[in-house]
Structure formats: structure tokens, C-alpha cells
Coordinates of C-alpha atoms and ligand atoms in Angstrom, one line a residue:
M181 CA 0.0 -0.1 0.0
R182 CA 1.2 3.3 -1.0
K183 CA 2.1 5.9 1.7
K184 CA -0.4 9.1 2.3
I185 CA 2.0 11.9 2.8
V186 CA 1.7 15.8 3.7
A187 CA 4.9 17.6 2.9
G188 CA 5.7 21.2 3.6
N189 CA 7.9 23.1 1.3
W190 CA 9.2 26.3 3.2
K191 CA 10.7 27.6 0.3
M192 CA 12.9 30.9 1.0
N193 CA 10.9 31.9 4.0
K194 CA 11.8 31.7 7.9
N195 CA 15.4 32.7 9.1
L196 CA 16.9 30.2 11.6
Q197 CA 14.9 31.2 14.8
E198 CA 11.8 31.3 13.1
G199 CA 12.3 27.8 11.6
I200 CA 13.3 26.0 14.7
E201 CA 10.2 27.7 16.4
L202 CA 7.9 26.3 13.9
A203 CA 9.7 22.9 13.8
K204 CA 9.2 22.8 17.7
E205 CA 5.4 23.5 17.4
L206 CA 4.8 21.2 14.8
N207 CA 6.6 18.4 16.8
E208 CA 4.7 19.2 19.8
A209 CA 1.4 19.6 17.9
L210 CA 2.0 15.9 16.4
A211 CA 3.3 14.3 19.7
A212 CA 0.0 15.4 21.4
E213 CA -1.9 13.9 18.3
K214 CA -0.4 11.4 16.0
P215 CA -1.0 12.1 12.4
N216 CA -2.9 9.7 10.0
C217 CA -0.3 10.3 7.4
D218 CA 3.6 10.6 6.9
V219 CA 4.6 14.3 7.7
V220 CA 7.6 15.8 5.9
I221 CA 9.0 19.1 6.1
C222 CA 11.4 20.4 3.6
T223 CA 13.5 23.4 4.8
P224 CA 16.2 25.6 3.5
F225 CA 19.7 24.2 3.9
I226 CA 20.4 26.3 6.9
H227 CA 17.6 24.8 8.9
L228 CA 18.3 21.2 8.3
A229 CA 20.9 20.2 11.0
K230 CA 18.9 22.2 13.8
V231 CA 15.5 21.0 12.9
S232 CA 16.9 17.4 12.6
D233 CA 17.6 17.6 16.3
I234 CA 14.5 18.9 17.4
I235 CA 12.0 16.7 15.3
N236 CA 10.8 13.3 16.2
H237 CA 11.7 11.6 13.1
E238 CA 9.3 8.6 13.5
V239 CA 6.7 11.3 12.9
I240 CA 8.2 14.0 11.1
G241 CA 10.4 13.3 8.5
L242 CA 13.2 16.1 7.2
G243 CA 14.0 17.1 3.6
A244 CA 15.9 19.7 1.7
E245 CA 14.5 21.8 -1.1
N246 CA 17.2 21.0 -3.8
C247 CA 20.9 19.8 -3.8
A248 CA 23.5 20.3 -6.1
D249 CA 23.9 18.3 -9.5
K250 CA 27.9 17.5 -8.7
E251 CA 29.1 15.0 -6.0
K252 CA 31.7 17.1 -4.3
G253 CA 34.7 19.6 -4.8
A254 CA 34.8 23.0 -6.3
F255 CA 31.4 24.3 -6.6
T256 CA 31.4 27.4 -4.5
G257 CA 27.9 28.0 -2.8
E258 CA 26.4 24.5 -3.8
V259 CA 25.2 21.9 -1.3
S260 CA 25.7 18.1 -2.1
A261 CA 23.1 15.4 -1.7
E262 CA 25.7 13.8 0.7
M263 CA 26.0 16.9 2.9
V264 CA 22.1 16.9 3.1
K265 CA 21.7 13.6 4.1
S266 CA 24.6 14.1 6.9
T267 CA 22.3 16.7 8.6
G268 CA 19.5 13.9 9.3
A269 CA 17.2 14.5 6.3
E270 CA 15.5 11.7 4.7
Y271 CA 14.2 13.5 1.5
V272 CA 14.6 16.2 -1.2
I273 CA 12.6 18.0 -3.2
L274 CA 14.0 18.1 -7.0
G275 CA 12.2 19.3 -10.1
H276 CA 10.4 22.2 -8.5
S277 CA 8.9 24.5 -11.2
E278 CA 10.6 27.4 -9.4
R279 CA 13.9 25.7 -10.0
R280 CA 13.1 24.6 -13.3
E281 CA 12.1 28.5 -14.2
Y282 CA 14.3 30.9 -12.3
Y283 CA 17.4 28.6 -12.2
N284 CA 17.0 27.1 -15.3
E285 CA 17.3 23.4 -14.1
T286 CA 17.1 21.3 -17.3
P287 CA 15.9 17.5 -17.3
E288 CA 19.4 16.3 -17.7
I289 CA 20.5 18.5 -14.7
L290 CA 17.9 16.9 -12.5
K291 CA 18.2 13.5 -13.9
E292 CA 22.1 14.0 -12.3
K293 CA 20.5 15.4 -9.3
V294 CA 18.2 12.6 -8.7
L295 CA 20.6 10.0 -9.2
L296 CA 22.9 11.6 -6.4
A297 CA 20.3 12.0 -4.1
L298 CA 19.1 8.3 -4.4
A299 CA 23.0 7.2 -4.3
N300 CA 23.3 9.0 -1.0
G301 CA 20.2 7.3 0.6
L302 CA 17.7 10.2 0.1
K303 CA 14.2 10.0 -0.8
V304 CA 13.0 12.4 -3.8
I305 CA 10.0 14.1 -4.1
F306 CA 10.1 14.7 -7.5
C307 CA 7.8 17.8 -8.9
I308 CA 6.0 17.9 -12.4
G309 CA 3.6 20.2 -13.8
E310 CA 2.1 22.4 -16.7
S311 CA 2.1 26.3 -17.0
L312 CA -1.2 27.9 -17.7
E313 CA -0.6 28.3 -21.3
Q314 CA 0.1 24.6 -21.4
R315 CA -3.1 23.7 -19.8
E316 CA -4.9 25.9 -22.0
A317 CA -3.7 24.3 -25.0
N318 CA -4.6 21.1 -23.4
Q319 CA -0.8 19.8 -23.5
Q320 CA -0.6 18.9 -19.4
N321 CA -0.6 15.3 -20.2
E322 CA 2.3 15.4 -22.5
V323 CA 4.1 18.0 -20.1
V324 CA 3.9 15.8 -17.3
K325 CA 5.0 12.5 -19.2
A326 CA 7.8 14.5 -20.8
E327 CA 9.1 15.5 -17.3
L328 CA 8.9 11.9 -16.1
E329 CA 10.6 10.6 -19.1
G330 CA 13.4 13.3 -18.9
S331 CA 14.5 12.8 -15.3
V332 CA 13.5 9.8 -13.5
F333 CA 12.3 7.1 -16.2
N334 CA 16.1 6.2 -16.4
L335 CA 15.9 4.8 -12.9
S336 CA 15.6 0.8 -12.3
E337 CA 12.6 -0.1 -10.5
E338 CA 14.4 -0.5 -7.1
Q339 CA 15.5 3.2 -7.6
F340 CA 12.2 4.4 -8.6
A341 CA 10.5 2.8 -5.2
N342 CA 12.1 5.8 -3.6
I343 CA 10.6 8.5 -5.7
V344 CA 7.4 10.4 -4.5
I345 CA 5.8 12.4 -7.3
A346 CA 4.5 15.6 -6.7
Y347 CA 2.0 17.0 -9.4
E348 CA 2.1 20.9 -9.2
P349 CA 0.2 23.0 -11.7
I350 CA 2.3 26.1 -12.2
W351 CA -1.0 28.2 -12.5
A352 CA -2.0 26.8 -9.0
I353 CA 1.2 27.5 -7.0
G354 CA 1.0 30.4 -4.7
T355 CA -2.0 31.9 -6.6
G356 CA -4.9 30.8 -4.4
K357 CA -6.3 29.1 -7.6
T358 CA -6.4 25.3 -6.7
A359 CA -6.8 22.7 -9.4
T360 CA -10.6 21.1 -8.8
S361 CA -10.4 17.8 -7.1
D362 CA -11.6 16.4 -10.5
Q363 CA -9.0 18.1 -12.6
A364 CA -6.3 17.0 -10.1
E365 CA -7.6 13.3 -10.1
E366 CA -7.7 13.2 -13.7
I367 CA -4.0 13.9 -14.1
H368 CA -3.0 11.8 -11.2
A369 CA -4.7 8.9 -12.5
Y370 CA -3.0 9.6 -15.8
I371 CA 0.6 10.0 -14.3
R372 CA 0.1 6.7 -12.6
S373 CA -1.1 4.9 -16.1
V374 CA 2.2 6.3 -17.3
I375 CA 4.3 5.0 -14.4
A376 CA 2.3 1.7 -15.2
D377 CA 3.3 1.5 -18.8
K378 CA 7.1 2.0 -17.5
Y379 CA 7.2 -0.1 -14.8
G380 CA 4.3 -1.9 -14.1
K381 CA 1.0 -1.9 -12.5
E382 CA 2.3 -3.0 -9.1
V383 CA 5.2 -0.2 -8.7
A384 CA 2.5 2.5 -9.9
E385 CA 0.1 1.4 -7.2
N386 CA 2.8 1.7 -4.7
T387 CA 3.9 5.1 -5.8
S388 CA 2.7 8.2 -3.7
I389 CA 1.2 11.0 -5.9
L390 CA 1.0 14.3 -3.9
Y391 CA -0.9 17.3 -5.2
G392 CA 0.5 20.8 -4.8
G393 CA -0.7 24.4 -5.6
S394 CA -2.8 26.2 -3.1
C395 CA -3.7 23.4 -1.1
K396 CA -5.0 24.5 2.4
A397 CA -7.1 22.9 5.1
S398 CA -10.4 24.0 3.5
N399 CA -9.5 22.1 0.2
A400 CA -7.5 19.3 1.4
P401 CA -10.2 16.7 2.3
E402 CA -11.8 17.2 -1.2
L403 CA -8.4 16.4 -3.1
F404 CA -7.4 13.9 -0.8
A405 CA -10.8 11.9 -1.2
K406 CA -9.8 11.3 -4.6
P407 CA -8.3 7.6 -5.3
D408 CA -5.3 9.0 -7.0
I409 CA -4.2 11.6 -4.7
D410 CA -2.2 10.3 -1.9
G411 CA -1.6 13.8 0.0
G412 CA 0.0 17.3 -0.7
L413 CA 3.0 19.2 -0.9
I414 CA 2.4 22.7 0.5
G415 CA 4.0 25.9 0.1
G416 CA 2.4 29.0 1.8
A417 CA 0.1 26.8 4.2
S418 CA 3.2 25.0 5.9
L419 CA 4.5 28.1 7.2
K420 CA 2.0 28.3 10.2
C421 CA 1.6 25.2 12.4
A422 CA -2.0 25.4 12.8
D423 CA -2.5 25.8 9.0
F424 CA -0.2 22.7 8.4
K425 CA -1.7 20.6 11.0
G426 CA -5.2 21.4 9.4
I427 CA -4.2 19.9 6.1
I428 CA -2.4 16.8 7.9
D429 CA -6.1 16.3 9.9
A430 CA -7.7 15.9 6.3
W431 CA -6.4 12.4 6.2
K432 CA -8.4 11.9 9.9
Ligands
LIG10 P1 1.5 26.8 -2.5 O1 0.8 25.8 -1.5 O2 2.1 28.2 -1.7 O3 0.7 27.3 -3.5 O4 2.9 26.2 -3.1 C1 2.8 25.0 -3.6 C2 4.4 24.7 -3.8 O5 4.8 25.1 -4.6 C3 4.7 23.5 -3.1 O6 6.1 23.0 -3.4

């Protein structure tokens, strides 16, 4: 059975003290009331080591928002997958549309990052999703298929077991404009069928596919009720404990 996951992506928010505060609050809230799903928080690099010491890793997984496409060496300012792992993190987000768009991360670069993350024992939350223009031209299926083929379909079945997919339509990210639950279910089912064509039905059934894009406590229950939506990757609503907990509670 595939995992239900609610993952937070803090993006470039929270200084160290604020991040520690939020992690403590969430840790306490979930200690008091065990979640019905896996919970992951993905933080900026600078928070990882401290947050790792604060949280109960049996209840909250920790992830980075990126890692380098090189193993080690003279790459000033970069953070390797091995470094991420050494903080106690278990996950890394790769392929987020903001990285693809603002930092020119190509499918080839992402392929390298995915391989390095897996080689260092990290699980990858791999993001895919179409722009508004592509959705209006009804190209969303082609886009997500190409993104999978470009960066993760080179993996062996064993490696692919460590991939979580996050479908994040770019037009829904930070816009307050959520995909309807039917729109999301339709493409999630399609993504699962593409995975089934590549790796077989069993692998596809075991792959968690998260929805991301203006997901909040008010719309999470309807989204998560769909058979192919296995949870969410949450931006803005992961920055306050009560908001994030509200989404986690959608699995209750
Ligand atoms: P929002 O939840 O703020 O729309 O962001 C979604 C996202 O990009 C998560 O990775």
C-alpha cells in the first residue's frame, strides 16, 4: 500500500530562529496527536541540522528543497546530496517549477541530481506540472509525461521505489487558484498510468502522487478523498503550524 504524505515546502521563508520555532511547534502538536499520514517538512539548507535535532523523526520526516548536481568539490555555494543526508534529512525536493524556471534546471541536470540523491540514501519528491499556457492548450498530459521521461524514467525499478511524485500545476502555485479535485484526480490517474506503462502496475500502485498548488485545510479533504491523490506538497500553508496541521488532519 502506498503512503499518504503531507509534505511542507518552506521555500525561501523563515530565518533560523523562526524555522526552529515552527519545527518545535509542529513536533509538539504531532506528539500530542499522532498523524494519520507521513509528515515531511522540507526546509532551507541552513535549518536542516538544527531542525533534525528537534523533531521526532518517527513522526516527522525532514527534507531539503534542492541539492547539487555534482558529487563534491570546487562548486562554490552548492550543497551536495551527501551533505543534506549528513544533517539527518531523509528527503529532497527536486524538479520544482521554481527551480526549473528561475534557475534553469533542465531535465538533464535534474537527472543528475536525482541519481546523486538516491545514491546518498535520500528519497526524492520529484515535482512535475504544466504552466497555464500549456493547460489552456490541453498539453498537460504530454508535459508531465515528458518531465517523468526526462529525469526519472532512467531509474531501475528498485531506485524508482524511492521516488514520490508531486503534481504541481504552475498556475495553481501561490495563486490561490487550486486545481479542482476532478482536474487533479484526472491527471494523477494519468500519471499513475504512465508509471504503470513504464514499471508495471504494482510499482505504479505503490507510488505516492502528491498534489501541490494552493492546497489548504479547506480544500485538502476533497482533494485527498480522490483515489489517486495520496497527499499534498504544501507551500504557503506549511508556514504556520495550525494551517499545516489542518491539512494533515484532512487524513483523519
Ligand atoms: P503553495 O501551496 O504556496 O501554492 O505552493 C505549492 C508549492 O509550490 C509546494 O512546492
